[in-house]
Coordinates of C-alpha atoms in Angstrom, one line a residue:
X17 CA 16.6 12.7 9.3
X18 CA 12.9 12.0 8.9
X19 CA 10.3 12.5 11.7
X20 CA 7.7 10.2 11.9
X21 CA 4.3 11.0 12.7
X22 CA 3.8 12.0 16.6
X23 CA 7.5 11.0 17.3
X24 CA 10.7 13.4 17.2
X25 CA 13.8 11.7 16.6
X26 CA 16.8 11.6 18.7
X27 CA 20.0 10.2 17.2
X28 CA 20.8 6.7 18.8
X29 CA 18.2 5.8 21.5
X30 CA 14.5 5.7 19.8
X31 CA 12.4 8.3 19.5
X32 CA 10.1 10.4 22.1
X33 CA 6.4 9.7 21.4
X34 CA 3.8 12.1 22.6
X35 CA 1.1 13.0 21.1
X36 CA 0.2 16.4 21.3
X37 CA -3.6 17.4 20.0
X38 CA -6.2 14.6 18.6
X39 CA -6.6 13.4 15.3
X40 CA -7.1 15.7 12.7
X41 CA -7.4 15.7 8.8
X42 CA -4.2 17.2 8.8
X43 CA -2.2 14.9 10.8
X44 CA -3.5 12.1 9.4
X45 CA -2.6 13.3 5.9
X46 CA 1.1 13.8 7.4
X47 CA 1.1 10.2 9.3
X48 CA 0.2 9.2 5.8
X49 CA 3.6 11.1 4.4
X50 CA 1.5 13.1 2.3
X51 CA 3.4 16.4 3.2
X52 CA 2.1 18.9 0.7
X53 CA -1.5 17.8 1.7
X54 CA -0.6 18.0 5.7
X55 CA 1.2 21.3 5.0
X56 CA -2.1 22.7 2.7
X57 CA -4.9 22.0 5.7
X58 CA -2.4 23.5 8.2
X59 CA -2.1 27.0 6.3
X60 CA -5.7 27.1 5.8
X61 CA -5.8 27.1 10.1
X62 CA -2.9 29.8 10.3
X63 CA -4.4 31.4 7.9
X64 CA -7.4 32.6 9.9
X65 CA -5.3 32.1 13.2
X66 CA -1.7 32.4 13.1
X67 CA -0.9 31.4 16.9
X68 CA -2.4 27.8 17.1
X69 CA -0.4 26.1 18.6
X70 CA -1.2 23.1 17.0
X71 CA -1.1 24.2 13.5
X72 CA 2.2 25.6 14.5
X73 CA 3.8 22.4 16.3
X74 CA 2.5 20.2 12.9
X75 CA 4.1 22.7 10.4
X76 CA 7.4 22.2 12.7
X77 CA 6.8 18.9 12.4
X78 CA 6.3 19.1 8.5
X79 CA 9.8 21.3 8.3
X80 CA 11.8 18.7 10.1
X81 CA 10.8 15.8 7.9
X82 CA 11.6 17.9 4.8
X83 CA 15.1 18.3 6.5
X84 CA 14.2 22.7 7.1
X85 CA 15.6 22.6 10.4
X86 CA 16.4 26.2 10.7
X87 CA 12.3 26.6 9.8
X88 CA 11.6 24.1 11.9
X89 CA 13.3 25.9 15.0
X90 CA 11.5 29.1 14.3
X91 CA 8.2 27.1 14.3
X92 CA 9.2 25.3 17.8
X93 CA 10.0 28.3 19.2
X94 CA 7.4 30.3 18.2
X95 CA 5.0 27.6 19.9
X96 CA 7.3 27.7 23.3
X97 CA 6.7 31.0 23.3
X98 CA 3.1 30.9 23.3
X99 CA 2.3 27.8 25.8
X100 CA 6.6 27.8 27.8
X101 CA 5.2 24.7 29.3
X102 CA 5.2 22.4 26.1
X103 CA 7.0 19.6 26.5
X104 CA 6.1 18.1 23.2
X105 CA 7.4 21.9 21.4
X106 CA 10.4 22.0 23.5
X107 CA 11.4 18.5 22.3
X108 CA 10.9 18.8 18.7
X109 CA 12.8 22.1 19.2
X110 CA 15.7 20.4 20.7
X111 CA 15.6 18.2 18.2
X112 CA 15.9 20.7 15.2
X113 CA 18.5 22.6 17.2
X114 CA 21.0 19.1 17.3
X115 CA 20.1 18.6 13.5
X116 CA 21.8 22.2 13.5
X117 CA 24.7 21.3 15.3
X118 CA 23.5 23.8 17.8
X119 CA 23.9 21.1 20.9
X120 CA 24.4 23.7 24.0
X121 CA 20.6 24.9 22.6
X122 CA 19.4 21.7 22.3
X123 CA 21.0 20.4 26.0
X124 CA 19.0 23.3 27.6
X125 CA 15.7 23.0 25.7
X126 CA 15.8 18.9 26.7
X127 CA 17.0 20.6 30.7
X128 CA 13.8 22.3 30.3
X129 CA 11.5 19.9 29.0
X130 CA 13.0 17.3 32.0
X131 CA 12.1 20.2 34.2
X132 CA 8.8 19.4 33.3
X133 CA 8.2 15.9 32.9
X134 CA 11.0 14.6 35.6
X135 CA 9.8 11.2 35.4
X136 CA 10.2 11.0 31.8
X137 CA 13.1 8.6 30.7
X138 CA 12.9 9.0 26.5
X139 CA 14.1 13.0 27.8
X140 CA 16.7 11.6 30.1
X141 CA 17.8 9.7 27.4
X142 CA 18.1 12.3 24.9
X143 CA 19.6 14.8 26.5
X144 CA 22.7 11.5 27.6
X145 CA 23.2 10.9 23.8
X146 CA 23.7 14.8 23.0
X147 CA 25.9 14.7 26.0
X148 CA 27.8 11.9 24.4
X149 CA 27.7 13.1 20.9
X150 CA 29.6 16.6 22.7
X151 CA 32.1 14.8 24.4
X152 CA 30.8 15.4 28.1
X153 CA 30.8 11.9 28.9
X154 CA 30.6 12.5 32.6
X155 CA 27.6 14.3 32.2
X156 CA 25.9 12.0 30.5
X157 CA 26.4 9.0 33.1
X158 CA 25.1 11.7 35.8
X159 CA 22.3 11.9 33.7
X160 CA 21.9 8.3 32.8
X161 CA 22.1 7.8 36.7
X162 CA 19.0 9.5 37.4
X163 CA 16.9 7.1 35.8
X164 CA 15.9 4.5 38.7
X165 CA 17.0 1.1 38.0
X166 CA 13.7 -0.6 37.8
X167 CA 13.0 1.7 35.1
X168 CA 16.1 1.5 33.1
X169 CA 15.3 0.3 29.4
X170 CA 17.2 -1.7 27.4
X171 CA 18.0 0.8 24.8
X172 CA 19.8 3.3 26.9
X173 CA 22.4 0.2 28.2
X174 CA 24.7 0.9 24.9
X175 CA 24.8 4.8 26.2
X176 CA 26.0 4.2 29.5
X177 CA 28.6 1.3 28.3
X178 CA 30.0 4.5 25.7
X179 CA 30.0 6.6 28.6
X180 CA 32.0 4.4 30.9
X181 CA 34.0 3.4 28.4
X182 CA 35.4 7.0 27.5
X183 CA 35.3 7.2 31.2
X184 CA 38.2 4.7 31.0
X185 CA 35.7 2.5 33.3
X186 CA 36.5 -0.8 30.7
X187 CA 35.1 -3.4 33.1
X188 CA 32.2 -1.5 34.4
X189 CA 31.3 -0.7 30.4
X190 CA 31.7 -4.6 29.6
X191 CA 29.8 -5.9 32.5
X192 CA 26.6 -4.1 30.8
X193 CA 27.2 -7.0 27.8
X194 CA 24.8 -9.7 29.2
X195 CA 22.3 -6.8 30.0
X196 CA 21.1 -6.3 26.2
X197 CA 20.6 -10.0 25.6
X198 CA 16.9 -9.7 24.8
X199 CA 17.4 -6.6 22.4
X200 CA 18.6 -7.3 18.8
X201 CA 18.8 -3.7 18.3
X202 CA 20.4 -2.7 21.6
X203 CA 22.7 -6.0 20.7
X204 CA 23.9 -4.6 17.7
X205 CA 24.0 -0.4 19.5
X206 CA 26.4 -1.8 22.1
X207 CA 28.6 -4.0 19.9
X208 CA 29.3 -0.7 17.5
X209 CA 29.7 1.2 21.0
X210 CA 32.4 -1.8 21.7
X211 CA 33.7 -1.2 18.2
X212 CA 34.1 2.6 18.6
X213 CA 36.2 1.6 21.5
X214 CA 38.7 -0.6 19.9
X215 CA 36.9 -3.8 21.7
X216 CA 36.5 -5.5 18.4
X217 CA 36.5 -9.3 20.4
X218 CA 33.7 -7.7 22.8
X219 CA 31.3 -6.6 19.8
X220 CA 31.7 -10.1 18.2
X221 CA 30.5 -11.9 21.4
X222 CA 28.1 -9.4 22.0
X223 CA 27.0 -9.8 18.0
X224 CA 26.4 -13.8 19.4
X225 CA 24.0 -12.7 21.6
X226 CA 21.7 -12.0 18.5
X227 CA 19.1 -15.7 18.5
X228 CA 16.5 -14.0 15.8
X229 CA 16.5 -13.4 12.4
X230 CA 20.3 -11.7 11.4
X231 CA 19.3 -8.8 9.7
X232 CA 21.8 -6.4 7.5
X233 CA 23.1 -4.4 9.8
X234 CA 24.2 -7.0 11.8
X235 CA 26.4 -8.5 9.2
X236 CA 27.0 -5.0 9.1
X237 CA 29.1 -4.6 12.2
X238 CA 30.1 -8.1 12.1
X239 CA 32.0 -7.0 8.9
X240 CA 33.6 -4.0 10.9
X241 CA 34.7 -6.1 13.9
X242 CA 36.2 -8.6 11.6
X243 CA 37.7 -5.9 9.9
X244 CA 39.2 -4.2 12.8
X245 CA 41.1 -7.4 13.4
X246 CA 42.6 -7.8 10.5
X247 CA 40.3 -10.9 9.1
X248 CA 39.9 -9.1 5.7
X249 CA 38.4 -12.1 4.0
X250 CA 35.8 -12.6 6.6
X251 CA 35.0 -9.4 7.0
X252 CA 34.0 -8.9 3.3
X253 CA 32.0 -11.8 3.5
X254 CA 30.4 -10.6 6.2
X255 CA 30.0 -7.0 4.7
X256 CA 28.6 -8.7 1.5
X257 CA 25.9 -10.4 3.3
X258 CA 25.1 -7.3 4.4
X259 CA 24.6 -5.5 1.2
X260 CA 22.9 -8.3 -0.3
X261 CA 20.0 -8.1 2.3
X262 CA 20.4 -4.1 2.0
X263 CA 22.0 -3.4 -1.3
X264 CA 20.9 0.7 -0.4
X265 CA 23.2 1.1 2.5
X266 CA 25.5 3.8 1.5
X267 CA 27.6 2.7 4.7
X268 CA 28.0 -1.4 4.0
X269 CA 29.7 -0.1 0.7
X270 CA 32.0 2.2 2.3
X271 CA 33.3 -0.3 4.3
X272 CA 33.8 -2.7 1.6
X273 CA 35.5 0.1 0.2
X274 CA 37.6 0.5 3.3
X275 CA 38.7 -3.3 2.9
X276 CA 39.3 -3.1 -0.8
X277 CA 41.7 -0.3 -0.1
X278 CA 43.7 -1.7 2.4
X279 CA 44.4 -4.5 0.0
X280 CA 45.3 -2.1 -2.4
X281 CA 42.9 -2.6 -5.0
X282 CA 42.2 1.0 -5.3
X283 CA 40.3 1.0 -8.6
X284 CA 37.6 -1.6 -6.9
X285 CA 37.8 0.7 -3.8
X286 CA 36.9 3.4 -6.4
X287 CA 33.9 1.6 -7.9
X288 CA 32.6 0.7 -5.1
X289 CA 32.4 4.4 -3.8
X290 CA 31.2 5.7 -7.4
X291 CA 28.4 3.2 -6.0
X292 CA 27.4 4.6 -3.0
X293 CA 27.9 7.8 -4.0
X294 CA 24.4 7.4 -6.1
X295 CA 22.9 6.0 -3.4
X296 CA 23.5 8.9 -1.0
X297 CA 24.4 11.4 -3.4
X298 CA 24.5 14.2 -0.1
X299 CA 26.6 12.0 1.9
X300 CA 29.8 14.1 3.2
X301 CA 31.2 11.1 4.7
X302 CA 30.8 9.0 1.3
X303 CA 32.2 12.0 -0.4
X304 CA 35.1 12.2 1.4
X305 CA 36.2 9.0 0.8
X306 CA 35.5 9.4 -3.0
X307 CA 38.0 12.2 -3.2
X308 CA 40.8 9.9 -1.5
X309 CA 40.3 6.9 -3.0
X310 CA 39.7 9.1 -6.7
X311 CA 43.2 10.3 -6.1
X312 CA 44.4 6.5 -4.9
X313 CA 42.8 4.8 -8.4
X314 CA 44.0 7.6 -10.7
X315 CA 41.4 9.1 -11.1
X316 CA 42.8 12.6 -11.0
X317 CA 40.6 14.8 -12.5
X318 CA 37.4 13.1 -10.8
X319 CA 38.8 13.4 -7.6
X320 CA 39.5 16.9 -8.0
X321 CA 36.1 17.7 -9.0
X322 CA 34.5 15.7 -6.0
X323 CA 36.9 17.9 -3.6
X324 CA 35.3 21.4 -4.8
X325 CA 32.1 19.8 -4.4
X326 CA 33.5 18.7 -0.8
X327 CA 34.5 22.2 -0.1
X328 CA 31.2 23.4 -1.3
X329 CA 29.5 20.6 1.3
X330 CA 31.3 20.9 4.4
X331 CA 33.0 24.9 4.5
X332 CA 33.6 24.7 8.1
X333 CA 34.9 21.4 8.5
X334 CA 38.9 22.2 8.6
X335 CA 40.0 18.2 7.9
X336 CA 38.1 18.4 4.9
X337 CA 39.1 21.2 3.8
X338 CA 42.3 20.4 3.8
X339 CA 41.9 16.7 1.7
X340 CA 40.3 19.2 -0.9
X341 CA 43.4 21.2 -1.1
X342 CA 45.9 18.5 -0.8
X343 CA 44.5 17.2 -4.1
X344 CA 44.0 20.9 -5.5
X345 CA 47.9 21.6 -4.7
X346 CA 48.3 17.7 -5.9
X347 CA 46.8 19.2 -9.3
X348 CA 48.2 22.1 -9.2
X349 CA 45.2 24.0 -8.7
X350 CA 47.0 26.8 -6.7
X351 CA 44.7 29.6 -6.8
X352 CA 41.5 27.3 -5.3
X353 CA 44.3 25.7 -3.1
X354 CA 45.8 28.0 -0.9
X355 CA 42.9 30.1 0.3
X356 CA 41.4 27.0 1.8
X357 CA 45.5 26.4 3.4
X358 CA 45.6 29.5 5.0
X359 CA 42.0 29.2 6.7
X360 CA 43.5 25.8 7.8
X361 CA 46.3 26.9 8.9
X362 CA 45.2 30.0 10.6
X363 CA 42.3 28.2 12.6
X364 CA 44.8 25.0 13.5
X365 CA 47.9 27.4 14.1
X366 CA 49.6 24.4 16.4
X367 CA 49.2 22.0 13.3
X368 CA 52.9 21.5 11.2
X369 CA 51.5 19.2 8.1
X370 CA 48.9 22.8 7.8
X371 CA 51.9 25.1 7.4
X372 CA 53.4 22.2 5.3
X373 CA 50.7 22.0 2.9
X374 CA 50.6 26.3 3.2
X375 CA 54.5 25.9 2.5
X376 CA 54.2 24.1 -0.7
X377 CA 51.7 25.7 -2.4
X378 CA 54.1 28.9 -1.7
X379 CA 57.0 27.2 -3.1
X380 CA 54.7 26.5 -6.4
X381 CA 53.9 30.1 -6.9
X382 CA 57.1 31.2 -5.8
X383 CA 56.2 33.1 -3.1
X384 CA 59.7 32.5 -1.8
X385 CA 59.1 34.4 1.7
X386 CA 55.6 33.4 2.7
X387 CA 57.0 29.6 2.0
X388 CA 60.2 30.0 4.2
X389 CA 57.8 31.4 7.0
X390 CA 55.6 28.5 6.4
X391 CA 57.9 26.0 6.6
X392 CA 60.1 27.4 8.9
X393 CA 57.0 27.2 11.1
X394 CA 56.1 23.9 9.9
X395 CA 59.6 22.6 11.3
X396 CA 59.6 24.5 14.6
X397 CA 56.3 22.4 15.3
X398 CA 57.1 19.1 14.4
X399 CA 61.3 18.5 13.7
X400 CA 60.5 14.6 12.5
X401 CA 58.4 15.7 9.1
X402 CA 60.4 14.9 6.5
X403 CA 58.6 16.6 3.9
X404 CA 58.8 19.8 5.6
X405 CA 62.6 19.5 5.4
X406 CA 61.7 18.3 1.9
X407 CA 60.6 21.5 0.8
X408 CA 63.1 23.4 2.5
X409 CA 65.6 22.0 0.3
X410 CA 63.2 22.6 -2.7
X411 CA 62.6 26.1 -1.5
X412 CA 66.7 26.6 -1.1
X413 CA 67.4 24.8 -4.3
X414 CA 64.7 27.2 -6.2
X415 CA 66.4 30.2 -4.5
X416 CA 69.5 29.4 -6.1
X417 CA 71.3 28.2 -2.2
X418 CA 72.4 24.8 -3.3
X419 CA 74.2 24.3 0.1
X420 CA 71.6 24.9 2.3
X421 CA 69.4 22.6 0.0
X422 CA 71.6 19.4 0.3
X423 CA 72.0 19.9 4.3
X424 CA 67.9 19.7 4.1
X425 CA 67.9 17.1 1.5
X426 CA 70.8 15.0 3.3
X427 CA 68.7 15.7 6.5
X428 CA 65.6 13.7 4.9
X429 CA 67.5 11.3 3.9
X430 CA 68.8 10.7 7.3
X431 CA 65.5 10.7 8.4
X432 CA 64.6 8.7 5.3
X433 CA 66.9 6.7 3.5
X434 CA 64.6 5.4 0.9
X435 CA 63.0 9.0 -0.1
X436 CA 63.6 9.2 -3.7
X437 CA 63.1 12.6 -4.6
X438 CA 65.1 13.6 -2.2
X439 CA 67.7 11.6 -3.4
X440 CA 67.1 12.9 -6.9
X441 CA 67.5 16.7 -5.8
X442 CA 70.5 16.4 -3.8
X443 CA 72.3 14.6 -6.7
X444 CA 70.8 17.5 -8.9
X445 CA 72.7 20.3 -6.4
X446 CA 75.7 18.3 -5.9
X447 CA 75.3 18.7 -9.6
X448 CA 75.3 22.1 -9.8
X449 CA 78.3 22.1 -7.0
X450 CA 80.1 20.2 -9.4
X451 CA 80.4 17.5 -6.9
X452 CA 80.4 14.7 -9.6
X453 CA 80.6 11.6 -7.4
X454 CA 78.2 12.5 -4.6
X455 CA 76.0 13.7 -7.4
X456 CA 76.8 10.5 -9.3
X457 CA 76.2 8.0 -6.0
X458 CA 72.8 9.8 -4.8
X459 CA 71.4 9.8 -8.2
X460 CA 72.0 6.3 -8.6
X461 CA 70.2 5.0 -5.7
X462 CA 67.0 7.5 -6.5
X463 CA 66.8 5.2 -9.5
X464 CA 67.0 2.2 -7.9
X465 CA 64.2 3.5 -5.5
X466 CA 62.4 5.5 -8.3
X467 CA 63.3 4.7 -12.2
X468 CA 60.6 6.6 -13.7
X469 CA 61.9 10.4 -12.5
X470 CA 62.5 11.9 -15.6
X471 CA 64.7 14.6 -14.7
X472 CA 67.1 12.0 -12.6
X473 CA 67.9 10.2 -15.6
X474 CA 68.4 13.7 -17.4
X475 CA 70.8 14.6 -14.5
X476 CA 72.4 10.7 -14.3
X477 CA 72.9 11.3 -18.0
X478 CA 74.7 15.0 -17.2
X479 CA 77.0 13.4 -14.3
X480 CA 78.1 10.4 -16.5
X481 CA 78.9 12.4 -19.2
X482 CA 81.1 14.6 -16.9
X483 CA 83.1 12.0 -15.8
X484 CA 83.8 10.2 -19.4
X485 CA 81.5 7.5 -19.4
X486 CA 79.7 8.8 -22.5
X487 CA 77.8 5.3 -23.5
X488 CA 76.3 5.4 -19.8
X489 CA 75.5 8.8 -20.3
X490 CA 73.8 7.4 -23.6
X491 CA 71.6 5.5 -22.2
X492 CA 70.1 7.8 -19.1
X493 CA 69.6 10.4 -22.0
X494 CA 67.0 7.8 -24.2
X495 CA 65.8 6.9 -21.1
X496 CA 64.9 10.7 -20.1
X497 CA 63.5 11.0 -23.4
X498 CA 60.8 8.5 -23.6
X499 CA 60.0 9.4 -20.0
X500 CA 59.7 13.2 -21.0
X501 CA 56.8 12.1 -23.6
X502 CA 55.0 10.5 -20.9
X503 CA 55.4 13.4 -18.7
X504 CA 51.9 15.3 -18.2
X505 CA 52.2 18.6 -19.5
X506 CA 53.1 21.6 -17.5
X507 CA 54.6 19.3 -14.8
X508 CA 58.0 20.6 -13.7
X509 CA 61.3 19.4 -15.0
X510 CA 63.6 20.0 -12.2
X511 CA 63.2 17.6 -8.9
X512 CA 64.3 20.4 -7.2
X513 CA 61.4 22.9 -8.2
X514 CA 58.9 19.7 -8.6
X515 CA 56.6 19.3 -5.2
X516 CA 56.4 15.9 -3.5
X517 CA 54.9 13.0 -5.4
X518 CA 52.4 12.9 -2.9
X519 CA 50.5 15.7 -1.0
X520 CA 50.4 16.1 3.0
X521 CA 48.8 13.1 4.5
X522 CA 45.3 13.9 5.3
X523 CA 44.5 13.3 9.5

C-alpha cells in the first residue's frame, strides 16, 4: 500500500493528512518519490542524532511506502516513545500495525490518538473501518455515531450503510443511498458495500447516481452487480469497458475470469488469469484463482506449481492451504499433500471435507488406520458427504472387505445415483463376490454415466465373459485397451484403489 507524502493510508475511507515538521530537503525528495534520496538526507540527521523525531517519523514514512511494515512499526514506535503525545506517529503506527494484520494494536493506537485529537473525524473514521474489517460491526456504528451530524462527510456514509447492513438494519443501511449523491467515489464505495451484501438491484441504482465522467471502476462494479444477477452478457460488457479504460486492473480481469468460468470456458478463464497474474505478480487473491481455474482448463502441472507457490504466499491461511493440497493429492503429490491436511485438519477439527481430504490421501499411501480414523471422523461430522462414504468403500475394498465396501458404495449411490465411480467399484466387488448380475447391472450404468473408466470396461469385459457372452466381452476388452494407452502413467487400475476424479471441493 503506498503512503503518500504527509498522508497515512487507511483502507477504504481516504487518508489522514497532517503534517508533522516543515519542509525539508528530505521530505521534499520523498513527496517527489525519490525514496533512496529521502532515505540518504534522513540517515545523515540520525546519524549525528538518532532520537529526532522527525528524522524518525520520515524514515517510518519511507518504510511503509516500500511495503517494510514491520520496520515501519519499530520506527513509529520508537517516536511514540519519545514525544507519547504524537498524533501524527501514533497514526502512521496504526497504520503499519493493520498492514500487519495486527488490528487489536492498531484499534488501540487509533483509541489513543482519538484520545488526543477528539474532534478529529479522519481518526474516527479509521478506527470504524478497522472495526469493520474485524467484524465488530456494532463497534464501529458506536464509533461512527460520535461524529456530530453537521460534520459527517460523505466518505464515511458507505461505512455506516456496511455497518447497519451486517447489523441486519437493511432499511436503515438503504436509506443512506440518496446521501452520497454528490460523491462519485463514495457512489461507487456504497454500491460495492450494497454488493458485499447481496443488494445487487441497490448498487445498480446507486451506480445511476454517478452524472460525471464514468470512470473504470465504475464499470467495474457495474460488471459485478450485473454479474451477481445472472446478466452474464452485460456484465462482461460492462467488465470490458472497464479494462479498456484500465487495462492494469488485476481485479476487472479476475472477474472476467469469474464470468468466463461460470460459462464453462475454462481455458479463456485460464488466459485471462495467466493475464493478471503478470500484472500483479504478488496477488494472493489472483493466485488463488490461478490454481483453480489451472486445474479447471487442464492445466495440471501449472496448477500444481502455482499451489506450492500459494502455500509458500499465504502459510497461515487454512482455505488456501487446503486448495494447494486438494490439487497436490489431485496429483498425487502425497508427501507435500498431507502435511498441509493435517495442519488443516488439526486447526478446523469441526470441519468433515478436512478429515475427507486427510482420509484420502491416507488411503493413497495406504495408511489403512490413520484413513479409517479420518474418515470415520469425516462421517460422524457430516453423514450427507458422499465422498466420505466414497472412500470408505475404497478404503474397505483396498482392505480386502468387499462387503462392507458395497454397503458404502450402495450408500453413495443412494445418496447419489448418478456417481459413477461408485458405480464402477461396487460392480468391481460384486465382482469379486461373484455376484455376476449385480456386478453386470451396476457396471453398465457407470458406463452410461462414465464410458472413459478404463478399468469398468476391464471389469464389464470380466462379467460378460463369466456369463457366456464372449463377443460382448470382446468388445469391453478393445475398449479397455485403447483406454489403457491413454491412461497417464502411474494412475491406478482398480476403481476401487483409484481416488475420486475430483478432489474435496474447496470452501
Amino acid at each position: 500500500m503506498p503512503w503518500p507524502w504527509r498522508c497515512a493510508p487507511y483502507s477504504v475511507v481516504g487518508w489522514i493528512c497532517e503534517e508533522p515538521f516543515a519542509a525539508t530537503g528530505s521530505q521534499a525528495q520523498f513527496k517527489r518519490g525519490d525514496l533512496a534520496a529521502a532515505e540518504s538526507s534522513v540517515w545523515s540527521v540520525l546519524s549525528s542524532n538518532p532520537n529526532d523525531e522527525q528524522a524518525l517519523t520520515l524514515l517510518g514514512m519511507i518504510r511503509g511506502e516500500q511495503q517494510r511494515y514491520a520496520e515501519a512499526e519499530v520506527l513509529f514506535g520508537r517516536v511514540v516513545q519519545l514525544n507519547p503525545k504524537s498524533v501524527v506517529a501514533r497514526t502512521h503506527l496504526a497504520n503499519a500495525l493493520a498492514a500487519q494484520n495486527k488490528e487489536d494494536d492498531a484499534i488501540s493506537q487509533y483509541q489513543q490518538a482519538i484520545d488526543l485529537t477528539p474532534n478529529n473525524t479522519d481518526l474516527k473514521l479509521d478506527l470504524a473501518d478497522l472495526y469493520v474489517r474485524k467484524g465488530e460491526f456494532a463497534q464501529a456504528l458506536s464509533t461512527l455515531e460520535t461524529i456530530p451530524p453537521d460534520r459527517f462527510p460523505v466518505s464515511g456514509i458507505p461505512l455506516k450503510a456496511a455497518s447497519l447492513l451486517a447489523l441486519g438494519r437493511k432499511s436503515d443501511g438503504i436509506q443512506l443511498l440518496p446521501q452520497v449523491k454528490n460523491s462519485s467515489a463514495a457512489i461507487m464505495d456504497l454500491a460495492e458495500v450494497f454488493l458485499h451484501n447481496d443488494l445487487a438491484d441497490e448498487a445498480l441504482r446507486t451506480l445511476d447516481l454517478v452524472n460525471v465522467k464514468r470512470p473504470a471502476r465504475f464499470y467495474y462494479v457495474k460488471g459485478r452487480a450485473l454479474q451477481a444477477k445472472g446478466q452474464m452478457p452485460a456484465a462482461l460488457s460492462s467488465l470490458r469497458q472497464a479494462s479498456a479504460l484500465d487495462p492494469r486492473s488485476a481485479d476487472t480481469l479476475v472477474a472476467i475470469a469469474q464470468i468466463y468460468a461460470s460459462q464453462d470456458k475454462h481455458a479463456d478463464s485460464f488466459a485471462t488469469l495467466q493475464h493478471a497474474r503478470t500484472l500483479n505478480p504478488e496477488s494472493v487473491p489472483v493466485l488463488r484463482r490461478f490454481v483453480v481455474e489451472a486445474m479447471q482448463a487442464g492445466q495440471h502441472s501449472v496448477a500444481l506449481t502455482a499451489a506450492t507457490e500459494l502455500v509458500h504466499k499465504s502459510p497461515e491461511n487454512l482455505d488456501d492451504l487446503y486448495l494447494a493440497a486438494a490439487v497436490m493429492l489431485q496429483e498425487k503429490e502425497l508427501t507435500a499433500a498431507v502435511p498441509l491436511l493435517e495442519k488443516y485438519a488439526a486447526q478446523r477439527p469441526a470441519d468433515a471435507k478436512g478429515w475427507l481430504g486427510l482420509g484420502m490421501a491416507y488411503v493413497e499411501q495406504r495408511r489403512n488406520d490413520d484413513a479409517r480414523r479420518a474418515l470415520d471422523r469425516s462421517a460422524q461430522l457430516d453423514p450427507t458427504l458422499t465422498e466420505t462414504q466414497y472412500q470408505l468403500g475404497v478404503l474397505a475394498g483396498q482392505e480386502g472387505k468387499p462387503q462392507e465396501g458395497i454397503q458404502h458404495f450402495e450408500q453413495v449411490i443412494h445418496m447419489q445415483p448418478h456417481h459413477a465411480m461408485a458405480l464402477a467399484g461396487l460392480g468391481a466387488l460384486y465382482l469379486q463376490t461373484r455376484e455376476l448380475e449385480k456386478a453386470l447391472n451396476a457396471l453398465q450404468r457407470a458406463e452410461a454415466i462414465d464410458p472413459n473408466n478404463a478399468q469398468m470396461q476391464y471389469d464389464l469385459g470380466l462379467v460378460l465373459s463369466s456369463l457366456g457372452k464372449s463377443e460382448e466381452a470382446r468388445v469391453h476388452m478393445e475398449r479397455f485397451q485403447k483406454l489403457k494407452q491413454k491412461q497417464p502413467r502411474g494412475a491406478s487400475n482398480r476403481p476401487v484403489e483409484a481416488s475420486p476424479t475430483e478432489p474435496p471441493k474447496i470452501k
